[in-house]
Coordinates of C-alpha atoms in Angstrom, one line a residue:
X1 CA 40.1 143.2 70.5
X2 CA 38.6 140.2 72.3
X3 CA 36.7 137.7 70.9
X4 CA 33.3 138.7 72.2
X5 CA 34.1 142.1 70.6
X6 CA 34.8 140.7 67.4
X7 CA 31.5 138.5 67.6
X8 CA 29.5 141.4 68.4
X9 CA 30.9 143.7 65.3
X10 CA 30.4 140.6 62.9
X11 CA 26.9 140.2 63.9
X12 CA 26.1 143.8 63.5
X13 CA 27.8 144.0 60.3
X14 CA 25.6 140.9 59.3
X15 CA 22.3 142.5 60.4
X16 CA 22.9 145.5 58.4
X17 CA 23.6 143.8 55.1
X18 CA 20.7 141.8 55.7
X19 CA 18.4 144.5 56.2
X20 CA 20.0 146.3 52.8
X21 CA 19.2 143.0 51.1
X22 CA 15.7 143.0 52.2
X23 CA 15.0 146.5 51.5
X24 CA 16.0 145.8 47.9
X25 CA 12.6 143.9 47.3
X26 CA 9.2 145.3 47.2
X27 CA 7.2 142.1 48.2
X28 CA 8.8 141.6 51.7
X29 CA 11.6 139.0 50.1
X30 CA 15.0 139.7 49.2
X31 CA 15.6 140.8 45.6
X32 CA 18.0 138.2 45.4
X33 CA 15.6 135.6 46.0
X34 CA 13.1 136.8 43.5
X35 CA 13.0 134.3 40.6
X36 CA 11.1 136.6 38.3
X37 CA 13.6 139.6 38.4
X38 CA 14.0 140.7 34.9
X39 CA 15.3 144.4 35.6
X40 CA 11.7 145.6 36.6
X41 CA 10.1 146.0 40.0
X42 CA 9.6 142.6 41.5
X43 CA 6.1 141.7 42.6
X44 CA 4.4 144.5 40.3
X45 CA 2.8 141.9 38.1
X46 CA 4.4 143.8 34.9
X47 CA 6.3 141.5 32.5
X48 CA 4.9 138.5 34.3
X49 CA 0.9 138.2 33.4
X50 CA 0.9 140.7 30.6
X51 CA 1.6 139.2 27.3
X52 CA 1.6 142.3 24.8
X53 CA 3.5 145.4 24.2
X54 CA 0.8 147.2 26.3
X55 CA 1.6 145.4 29.6
X56 CA 5.4 146.1 29.0
X57 CA 4.9 149.6 28.3
X58 CA 2.9 149.9 31.2
X59 CA 5.4 148.6 33.4
X60 CA 7.9 150.7 32.2
X61 CA 5.6 154.0 33.0
X62 CA 4.9 152.8 36.5
X63 CA 8.6 152.4 37.7
X64 CA 11.9 152.8 35.6
X65 CA 14.1 149.6 35.6
X66 CA 17.2 149.5 37.9
X67 CA 20.3 147.3 37.5
X68 CA 20.5 143.9 38.9
X69 CA 22.1 143.5 42.2
X70 CA 24.4 141.1 43.2
X71 CA 23.6 138.1 45.3
X72 CA 24.6 138.8 48.9
X73 CA 24.5 136.1 51.7
X74 CA 26.0 136.6 55.1
X75 CA 28.7 134.7 56.0
X76 CA 27.2 132.7 58.5
X77 CA 23.5 132.3 56.9
X78 CA 20.4 134.5 57.2
X79 CA 18.5 135.2 60.4
X80 CA 15.0 133.7 61.1
X81 CA 13.9 130.0 60.4
X82 CA 15.5 128.6 57.4
X83 CA 18.1 131.1 57.2
X84 CA 20.7 128.5 58.0
X85 CA 22.2 130.7 60.5
X86 CA 25.5 129.4 62.1
X87 CA 27.0 130.5 65.6
X88 CA 30.6 130.8 66.3
X89 CA 32.1 127.5 67.1
X90 CA 35.1 126.7 69.5
X91 CA 38.7 127.0 68.4
X92 CA 40.1 123.8 67.4
X93 CA 42.7 122.3 69.6
X94 CA 46.5 123.7 68.8
X95 CA 49.7 121.8 69.0
X96 CA 53.0 123.1 69.1
X97 CA 56.3 122.1 67.7
X98 CA 59.4 123.2 66.4
X99 CA 60.0 124.4 62.8
X100 CA 62.2 121.3 62.2
X101 CA 59.6 118.9 63.8
X102 CA 56.7 120.2 62.1
X103 CA 58.0 121.4 58.8
X104 CA 56.6 118.2 57.0
X105 CA 53.2 118.6 58.3
X106 CA 52.8 122.4 58.1
X107 CA 55.5 124.2 56.1
X108 CA 53.5 127.4 56.2
X109 CA 55.1 129.1 59.3
X110 CA 54.4 132.6 60.7
X111 CA 56.6 134.8 63.1
X112 CA 55.3 135.7 66.6
X113 CA 54.9 139.0 68.1
X114 CA 56.2 137.8 71.6
X115 CA 59.9 137.8 72.5
X116 CA 61.2 134.5 71.9
X117 CA 64.9 135.1 73.7
X118 CA 65.5 133.7 77.0
X119 CA 63.9 130.9 79.1
X120 CA 60.4 129.6 77.7
X121 CA 58.2 131.1 80.5
X122 CA 54.7 130.4 79.3
X123 CA 51.9 131.4 76.7
X124 CA 50.8 134.7 75.8
X125 CA 47.3 134.9 77.5
X126 CA 45.4 136.3 74.3
X127 CA 47.4 135.2 71.4
X128 CA 48.6 131.7 72.8
X129 CA 52.1 132.6 71.4
X130 CA 55.2 131.0 73.5
X131 CA 56.8 133.7 75.4
X132 CA 60.4 133.7 76.6
X133 CA 62.5 135.9 78.8
X134 CA 64.9 136.4 82.0
X135 CA 66.9 139.2 83.0
X136 CA 70.3 137.9 81.9
X137 CA 69.1 137.0 78.2
X138 CA 67.2 140.1 77.7
X139 CA 70.1 142.1 78.9
X140 CA 73.1 140.5 77.1
X141 CA 71.4 139.0 73.9
X142 CA 68.3 140.7 73.1
X143 CA 69.1 144.2 74.6
X144 CA 65.7 144.8 75.9
X145 CA 66.8 146.2 79.3
X146 CA 69.6 148.0 80.5
X147 CA 69.9 146.2 84.1
X148 CA 69.9 142.5 84.4
X149 CA 67.3 142.6 87.4
X150 CA 63.8 141.5 87.7
X151 CA 61.3 142.5 90.6
X152 CA 58.3 140.5 91.4
X153 CA 54.9 141.3 93.2
X154 CA 51.9 139.4 93.8
X155 CA 49.7 138.1 96.4
X156 CA 51.0 135.0 98.1
X157 CA 50.1 131.5 96.6
X158 CA 49.8 132.7 92.9
X159 CA 53.1 131.2 91.6
X160 CA 55.8 133.8 92.1
X161 CA 58.4 131.8 93.2
X162 CA 57.3 129.0 90.7
X163 CA 58.1 131.2 87.8
X164 CA 61.6 132.3 89.3
X165 CA 62.4 128.5 89.6
X166 CA 61.7 127.8 86.1
X167 CA 64.2 131.1 85.1
X168 CA 66.5 129.3 87.4
X169 CA 66.4 125.8 86.0
X170 CA 66.6 127.4 82.5
X171 CA 69.5 129.6 83.0
X172 CA 71.4 126.8 84.5
X173 CA 70.9 124.8 81.3
X174 CA 72.8 127.4 79.6
X175 CA 76.0 127.7 81.9
X176 CA 74.8 130.3 84.3
X177 CA 75.1 129.6 87.9
X178 CA 72.0 130.3 90.3
X179 CA 72.8 131.6 93.8
X180 CA 70.0 131.2 96.4
X181 CA 71.6 133.1 99.0
X182 CA 69.1 132.9 102.0
X183 CA 66.3 130.3 101.3
X184 CA 63.9 131.2 103.8
X185 CA 61.1 128.4 103.5
X186 CA 63.0 126.5 101.6
X187 CA 61.9 126.9 97.9
X188 CA 64.7 126.2 95.6
X189 CA 66.9 123.5 97.8
X190 CA 65.4 120.7 96.1
X191 CA 65.8 122.2 92.7
X192 CA 69.3 123.2 93.3
X193 CA 70.0 119.4 94.6
X194 CA 68.6 118.0 91.2
X195 CA 70.9 120.4 89.3
X196 CA 73.8 119.0 91.1
X197 CA 74.3 121.9 93.1
X198 CA 75.5 122.6 96.6
X199 CA 73.1 123.3 99.4
X200 CA 74.4 124.6 102.7
X201 CA 72.3 124.8 105.8
X202 CA 72.8 127.7 108.5
X203 CA 71.2 128.0 112.0
X204 CA 71.5 126.6 115.6
X205 CA 72.7 123.3 115.4
X206 CA 72.7 123.1 111.6
X207 CA 75.8 125.1 110.8
X208 CA 77.2 128.3 110.7
X209 CA 79.5 130.9 108.8
X210 CA 82.8 132.4 110.1
X211 CA 82.5 136.1 108.8
X212 CA 86.2 136.6 109.2
X213 CA 87.0 133.8 106.7
X214 CA 88.1 135.4 103.6
X215 CA 86.6 132.4 101.5
X216 CA 87.1 132.1 97.8
X217 CA 88.4 135.6 97.6
X218 CA 91.1 134.8 100.0
X219 CA 92.1 131.7 97.9
X220 CA 91.9 133.5 94.6
X221 CA 94.1 136.2 95.9
X222 CA 96.9 133.8 96.9
X223 CA 96.5 131.9 93.4
X224 CA 96.7 135.0 91.4
X225 CA 99.5 136.8 93.4
X226 CA 101.3 139.9 92.2
X227 CA 99.6 143.1 92.3
X228 CA 96.4 141.8 91.4
X229 CA 96.3 139.5 94.2
X230 CA 97.0 142.2 96.7
X231 CA 94.4 144.1 95.2
X232 CA 92.0 141.2 95.7
X233 CA 93.2 140.8 99.2
X234 CA 92.5 144.5 100.1
X235 CA 88.9 144.1 98.9
X236 CA 88.8 141.0 101.0
X237 CA 89.9 142.9 104.2
X238 CA 86.9 145.6 103.5
X239 CA 84.6 142.8 103.0
X240 CA 85.2 141.2 106.2
X241 CA 85.1 144.8 107.9
X242 CA 81.9 145.5 106.4
X243 CA 80.3 142.2 107.5
X244 CA 81.4 142.6 111.1
X245 CA 80.1 146.1 111.2
X246 CA 76.7 144.6 110.0
X247 CA 76.7 142.4 113.0
X248 CA 77.4 145.1 115.2
X249 CA 74.7 147.1 113.8
X250 CA 72.1 144.4 113.8
X251 CA 72.9 143.9 117.8
X252 CA 72.9 147.5 118.5
X253 CA 70.0 148.6 116.6
X254 CA 72.0 151.6 115.0
X255 CA 75.4 151.9 112.9
X256 CA 78.9 152.0 114.4
X257 CA 80.8 155.0 115.0
X258 CA 83.4 155.9 112.3
X259 CA 86.1 155.9 115.2
X260 CA 85.0 152.5 116.2
X261 CA 85.4 151.3 112.5
X262 CA 88.9 152.6 112.7
X263 CA 89.8 150.3 115.3
X264 CA 87.9 147.3 114.1
X265 CA 90.1 147.6 110.9
X266 CA 93.3 147.8 112.7
X267 CA 92.3 144.7 114.6
X268 CA 91.5 142.6 111.5
X269 CA 94.7 143.8 109.7
X270 CA 96.5 142.6 113.2
X271 CA 94.9 139.5 112.9
X272 CA 95.6 139.0 109.2
X273 CA 99.3 139.4 109.7
X274 CA 99.8 137.1 112.5
X275 CA 97.3 134.3 111.6
X276 CA 98.6 131.0 110.1
X277 CA 97.6 130.1 106.6
X278 CA 94.8 127.9 106.1
X279 CA 93.6 129.0 109.3
X280 CA 91.3 132.1 109.3
X281 CA 90.8 134.0 112.7
X282 CA 87.4 133.8 114.5
X283 CA 85.3 136.3 116.4
X284 CA 86.7 135.5 119.8
X285 CA 90.2 136.5 118.6
X286 CA 88.8 140.0 117.9
X287 CA 88.1 140.3 121.5
X288 CA 91.6 138.8 122.3
X289 CA 93.2 141.6 120.5
X290 CA 91.1 144.3 122.0
X291 CA 91.8 142.9 125.3
X292 CA 95.7 142.7 124.6
X293 CA 95.8 146.3 123.1
X294 CA 98.7 146.0 120.5
X295 CA 100.5 149.2 119.4
X296 CA 98.5 149.1 115.8
X297 CA 95.3 149.2 117.6
X298 CA 96.3 151.7 120.3
X299 CA 97.5 154.1 117.5
X300 CA 94.0 154.5 116.0
X301 CA 92.5 155.3 119.4
X302 CA 94.6 158.1 120.2
X303 CA 95.1 156.9 123.8
X304 CA 98.7 158.7 123.9
X305 CA 99.9 155.9 126.4
X306 CA 97.0 156.2 128.8
X307 CA 95.5 152.9 129.3
X308 CA 92.5 154.7 130.6
X309 CA 91.8 156.6 127.4
X310 CA 92.4 153.4 125.4
X311 CA 89.5 151.5 127.4
X312 CA 87.0 154.2 126.9
X313 CA 88.0 154.0 123.2
X314 CA 87.3 150.5 122.8
X315 CA 85.0 149.4 125.6
X316 CA 81.6 150.1 123.5
X317 CA 83.0 148.0 120.8
X318 CA 84.0 145.3 123.1
X319 CA 80.7 145.1 124.6
X320 CA 79.0 144.7 121.2
X321 CA 81.2 142.3 120.3
X322 CA 80.5 140.3 123.6
X323 CA 77.0 140.8 122.7
X324 CA 77.2 138.8 119.6
X325 CA 79.1 136.0 120.8
X326 CA 77.0 135.9 123.9
X327 CA 73.7 136.6 122.4
X328 CA 71.4 135.0 119.8
X329 CA 73.9 135.1 117.1
X330 CA 76.9 133.5 118.8
X331 CA 76.5 130.0 118.0
X332 CA 76.3 130.8 114.4
X333 CA 79.0 133.0 113.6
X334 CA 81.5 132.3 116.3
X335 CA 83.0 128.9 115.0
X336 CA 84.5 128.1 111.9
X337 CA 82.5 127.7 108.7
X338 CA 80.8 124.4 108.7
X339 CA 80.6 124.4 104.9
X340 CA 82.4 126.6 102.4
X341 CA 80.8 127.5 99.0
X342 CA 82.4 125.4 96.2
X343 CA 83.3 127.9 93.5
X344 CA 82.8 125.2 90.8
X345 CA 79.4 123.9 91.8
X346 CA 76.7 124.5 89.1
X347 CA 74.2 126.1 91.5
X348 CA 74.4 127.1 95.2
X349 CA 71.6 127.3 97.7
X350 CA 72.2 128.7 101.5
X351 CA 69.0 127.4 103.4
X352 CA 68.2 129.5 106.3
X353 CA 64.8 127.9 106.8
X354 CA 65.6 126.5 110.2
X355 CA 65.9 129.9 111.6
X356 CA 62.2 130.5 113.0
X357 CA 60.3 133.5 111.6
X358 CA 60.3 135.4 115.0
X359 CA 64.0 135.6 115.2
X360 CA 64.5 138.5 113.0
X361 CA 68.0 139.5 114.0
X362 CA 69.5 135.8 113.5
X363 CA 67.7 135.9 109.9
X364 CA 68.9 139.2 109.1
X365 CA 72.5 138.4 110.0
X366 CA 72.4 135.0 108.3
X367 CA 71.2 136.4 105.3
X368 CA 74.0 139.4 105.4
X369 CA 76.6 136.4 106.0
X370 CA 75.2 134.3 103.1
X371 CA 75.3 137.4 100.8
X372 CA 78.8 138.4 101.9
X373 CA 80.1 135.0 101.5
X374 CA 78.2 134.4 97.9
X375 CA 79.3 137.6 96.4
X376 CA 82.5 137.1 97.6
X377 CA 82.6 133.9 95.5
X378 CA 81.2 136.0 92.6
X379 CA 84.2 138.6 92.8
X380 CA 86.9 135.6 93.0
X381 CA 85.4 134.2 90.1
X382 CA 85.8 137.0 88.0
X383 CA 89.3 137.9 89.5
X384 CA 90.6 134.6 88.4
X385 CA 88.8 135.1 84.8
X386 CA 90.4 138.4 84.5
X387 CA 93.8 136.7 85.5
X388 CA 93.1 133.8 82.7
X389 CA 92.9 131.2 85.3
X390 CA 89.5 130.5 85.2
X391 CA 86.7 130.6 82.6
X392 CA 84.2 133.3 82.5
X393 CA 81.0 132.8 84.5
X394 CA 77.8 134.6 85.1
X395 CA 75.6 134.2 88.0
X396 CA 72.0 134.6 88.8
X397 CA 70.7 135.4 92.5
X398 CA 67.5 135.1 94.0
X399 CA 65.9 137.2 97.0
X400 CA 62.8 135.8 97.9
X401 CA 60.5 136.9 100.5
X402 CA 62.2 140.2 100.4
X403 CA 60.1 141.6 103.1
X404 CA 61.6 139.6 105.9
X405 CA 65.0 140.8 105.7
X406 CA 64.0 144.2 104.8
X407 CA 62.4 144.7 108.3
X408 CA 65.1 142.8 110.1
X409 CA 67.8 145.7 109.9
X410 CA 68.5 148.8 108.2
X411 CA 71.8 147.4 107.1
X412 CA 70.0 145.1 104.8
X413 CA 68.6 147.6 102.7
X414 CA 71.9 149.2 102.1
X415 CA 73.3 145.8 100.9
X416 CA 70.4 145.2 98.6
X417 CA 70.6 148.7 97.1
X418 CA 74.5 148.7 96.5
X419 CA 73.5 145.1 94.8
X420 CA 71.0 146.5 92.5
X421 CA 73.6 149.3 91.3
X422 CA 76.5 147.3 90.8
X423 CA 75.0 144.1 89.4
X424 CA 75.9 145.1 86.0
X425 CA 79.4 145.3 86.9
X426 CA 79.6 142.2 88.7
X427 CA 78.3 140.1 86.0
X428 CA 75.3 139.3 88.1
X429 CA 71.5 139.3 87.3
X430 CA 69.1 139.2 90.2
X431 CA 65.5 138.5 91.0
X432 CA 64.0 140.0 94.0
X433 CA 60.3 139.0 95.0
X434 CA 58.0 140.3 97.7
X435 CA 54.1 140.8 98.1
X436 CA 53.3 144.6 97.4
X437 CA 55.0 147.8 97.5
X438 CA 53.6 148.4 101.0
X439 CA 56.5 146.2 102.4
X440 CA 58.8 149.1 101.8
X441 CA 56.4 151.4 103.6
X442 CA 56.9 149.5 106.8
X443 CA 60.5 150.2 107.2
X444 CA 61.9 152.4 109.9
X445 CA 63.4 155.4 108.5
X446 CA 62.6 157.6 105.3
X447 CA 65.7 157.1 103.6
X448 CA 65.4 153.2 103.9
X449 CA 61.7 153.4 102.5
X450 CA 63.2 155.6 99.6
X451 CA 65.9 153.1 99.0
X452 CA 63.4 150.1 99.0
X453 CA 60.9 152.2 96.5
X454 CA 64.3 152.6 94.2
X455 CA 64.5 148.6 93.7
X456 CA 61.3 148.9 91.5
X457 CA 62.6 151.9 89.8
X458 CA 65.8 150.4 88.6
X459 CA 64.5 146.8 87.8
X460 CA 64.9 145.9 84.3
X461 CA 61.8 143.8 84.2
X462 CA 58.7 144.3 86.7
X463 CA 56.6 141.0 86.9
X464 CA 53.2 141.2 88.5
X465 CA 51.0 138.6 89.7
X466 CA 47.4 139.2 91.1
X467 CA 47.4 142.3 93.1
X468 CA 44.6 144.6 94.6
X469 CA 43.2 147.5 92.3
X470 CA 44.6 149.9 94.9
X471 CA 48.1 148.4 95.0
X472 CA 48.0 148.2 91.1
X473 CA 47.2 152.0 90.7
X474 CA 50.1 152.9 93.4
X475 CA 52.5 150.7 91.2
X476 CA 51.5 152.3 88.2
X477 CA 52.8 155.8 89.1
X478 CA 56.3 153.8 89.5
X479 CA 56.1 151.6 86.3
X480 CA 53.6 153.4 83.9
X481 CA 50.7 150.8 83.6
X482 CA 47.5 151.5 81.6
X483 CA 44.0 151.1 82.9
X484 CA 43.6 148.0 81.0
X485 CA 46.7 146.6 82.6
X486 CA 45.6 147.6 85.7
X487 CA 42.0 145.9 85.7
X488 CA 43.3 142.7 84.2
X489 CA 46.1 142.1 87.0
X490 CA 43.5 143.3 89.5
X491 CA 41.1 140.5 88.2
X492 CA 43.9 137.7 89.2
X493 CA 43.8 138.8 92.9
X494 CA 40.1 137.6 93.3
X495 CA 39.8 134.2 95.4
X496 CA 38.3 130.9 93.6
X497 CA 34.7 130.2 93.6
X498 CA 32.8 128.4 96.2
X499 CA 33.2 124.9 95.0
X500 CA 29.8 123.2 95.3
X501 CA 31.3 119.6 94.2
X502 CA 34.1 119.7 96.9
X503 CA 36.8 119.4 94.3
X504 CA 39.9 121.6 94.6
X505 CA 39.5 124.6 92.5
X506 CA 42.4 127.1 91.8
X507 CA 42.4 130.9 92.2
X508 CA 41.9 132.6 88.8
X509 CA 45.2 134.4 89.0
X510 CA 47.6 131.4 89.8
X511 CA 50.0 131.2 87.0
X512 CA 49.1 134.4 85.2
X513 CA 51.6 137.3 85.4
X514 CA 52.0 140.5 83.4
X515 CA 55.7 141.4 82.4
X516 CA 56.6 145.1 81.9
X517 CA 59.7 146.6 80.4
X518 CA 59.9 150.3 80.6
X519 CA 57.3 151.9 78.4
X520 CA 56.2 149.1 76.3
X521 CA 52.8 147.6 76.5
X522 CA 52.7 144.7 79.4
X523 CA 53.0 141.0 78.1
X524 CA 50.3 138.8 80.0
X525 CA 51.4 135.3 80.3
X526 CA 50.2 131.9 81.5
X527 CA 52.4 129.5 82.9
X528 CA 51.8 125.9 83.3
X529 CA 54.0 123.9 85.1
X530 CA 55.6 120.2 84.3
X531 CA 55.4 117.1 86.7
X532 CA 59.1 117.5 87.3
X533 CA 58.7 121.2 88.6
X534 CA 55.5 120.3 90.4
X535 CA 57.8 117.8 92.4
X536 CA 60.7 120.0 93.0
X537 CA 59.0 123.1 93.9
X538 CA 56.0 122.6 96.3
X539 CA 55.4 125.5 98.7
X540 CA 52.7 124.0 100.7
X541 CA 54.6 120.8 101.5
X542 CA 53.4 121.0 104.9
X543 CA 49.7 121.1 103.8
X544 CA 50.4 118.1 101.8
X545 CA 48.4 115.2 103.5
X546 CA 50.6 112.2 104.4
X547 CA 48.7 109.1 102.7
X548 CA 50.2 106.6 105.4
X549 CA 49.3 108.6 108.1
X550 CA 45.5 109.0 106.6
X551 CA 45.6 105.2 105.9
X552 CA 46.6 104.5 109.8
X553 CA 43.8 106.9 110.9
X554 CA 41.3 105.1 108.9
X555 CA 42.3 101.6 110.1
X556 CA 42.3 102.7 113.8
X557 CA 38.8 104.2 113.2
X558 CA 37.9 100.7 111.6
X559 CA 39.2 98.7 114.5
X560 CA 37.5 100.8 116.9
X561 CA 34.1 100.5 115.3
X562 CA 34.6 96.6 115.1
X563 CA 35.5 96.6 119.0
X564 CA 32.3 98.6 119.8
X565 CA 30.2 96.5 117.7
X566 CA 31.5 93.2 119.3
X567 CA 30.8 94.9 123.0
X568 CA 27.3 95.7 122.3
X569 CA 25.5 99.1 122.8
X570 CA 26.4 99.3 126.5
X571 CA 29.9 99.9 125.5
X572 CA 29.4 103.0 123.6
X573 CA 31.2 106.2 125.1
X574 CA 29.0 108.7 126.7
X575 CA 25.7 106.6 126.7
X576 CA 23.4 107.8 129.2
X577 CA 20.9 105.6 131.4
X578 CA 18.0 106.5 133.6

């Protein structure tokens, strides 16, 4: 119940009690205030002016006596002049500390109804209690959720990535490795640097990824050796095959044919058997093998010794690979990997913010390559831990601005769909961030739209920032939101009021979120960031004024005014004379 409702209920109870007390007296005053109350009717004159027995007997005949009533005073005083009525007072300032720090000042502790497992996120919006949580701790320790994943929706500028950035920092402090596989703005590069992690830039003229490089998985397979090493090599082959097929899909705009994947697999096997250790093959090597046509590759084309049949089978794939090398993707994926992911890094961020928003093909290819390389590093880490050659590590991936890669190509949806289904077996938690559910409706096919809607249904945690009411009602069909929760989150999507003083006023929903887990009631929280977080995570850096530039502009304007004053009014520009 809100504070206003409690106040109204208390006032109504006080009024009823006061009216009952006033009705107890017959002279218009409360019976408890009548100093002559002796068990007879107050104000009747009997027992006060009469001195003899006749007066007392007459009083008894007029009205029978009644028992004395207890004095009732409303807790906040009487209404009316002189009643001492006291209004509600503002609550005092509340300070927080641990039980170890505050036990001497206040030893009377009480438990909280909010979850306290995981990264400290903020305060409960109504009770002020501290709320903690994150997908990994709620899955492993608290057992609140059955899938270590988070899906976040909200309007731009309300703090979605700020909340995930706090989870990233808190999980890193517990030994979890954050992986930002495709930072589009970038929002997390500075945080990863502050954590001592690795930041890799991808883009034209910035750096590239060799999609044929086995990376950490190939190194782990060699280190493990034996049967387990061969299994990891086979998995590495499948990962490279899927990555090249994804690039071909992006260039063509449709998936590869089945026989083309067989040809591509044979080419990759041929290259792996003849490659020099320590020097992975490149995409131009694929074209060379297709041109040469070795027996292993010809066998899967069913050419039967006819060179024309072989060319008809491989030419479409050959043209698509040429389109990758000579098209918009070639400079990024045709050369060696500029910087490999360090398997021992405490955090990793692959920065693709240098790619323009209009370049959807390169964005999709870069994100696919980043996910393939990053998840290959995760698989290598678990394989080494299973072999007893490295400690077990957990990982937390962040997929921000999900709407951009979803619209880039259909292969992206399949990759994210596979990730959300297998993250439990991968020892991997993830956070996916987008604006609204309508982002999924913009996809090209019905199957892609259904897969995108499944991201929300399978998420262990759903976090809502400010959203319009229509969007919240649509989300309520998937998550199960009450009418009160829909109205609360909808109120956070309102813009700030008109600033009459010229000072900056934040939107009412900034920093406010509703956490939903299954059918449980939502937890509304308010997040207040620290100065360190504010410096590391500023999504409006290009809108931040440059103080030095402002000072230079003011100085130039002042110099111009001084020169004009010295030259006289005739030097004013645009002066008109008759």
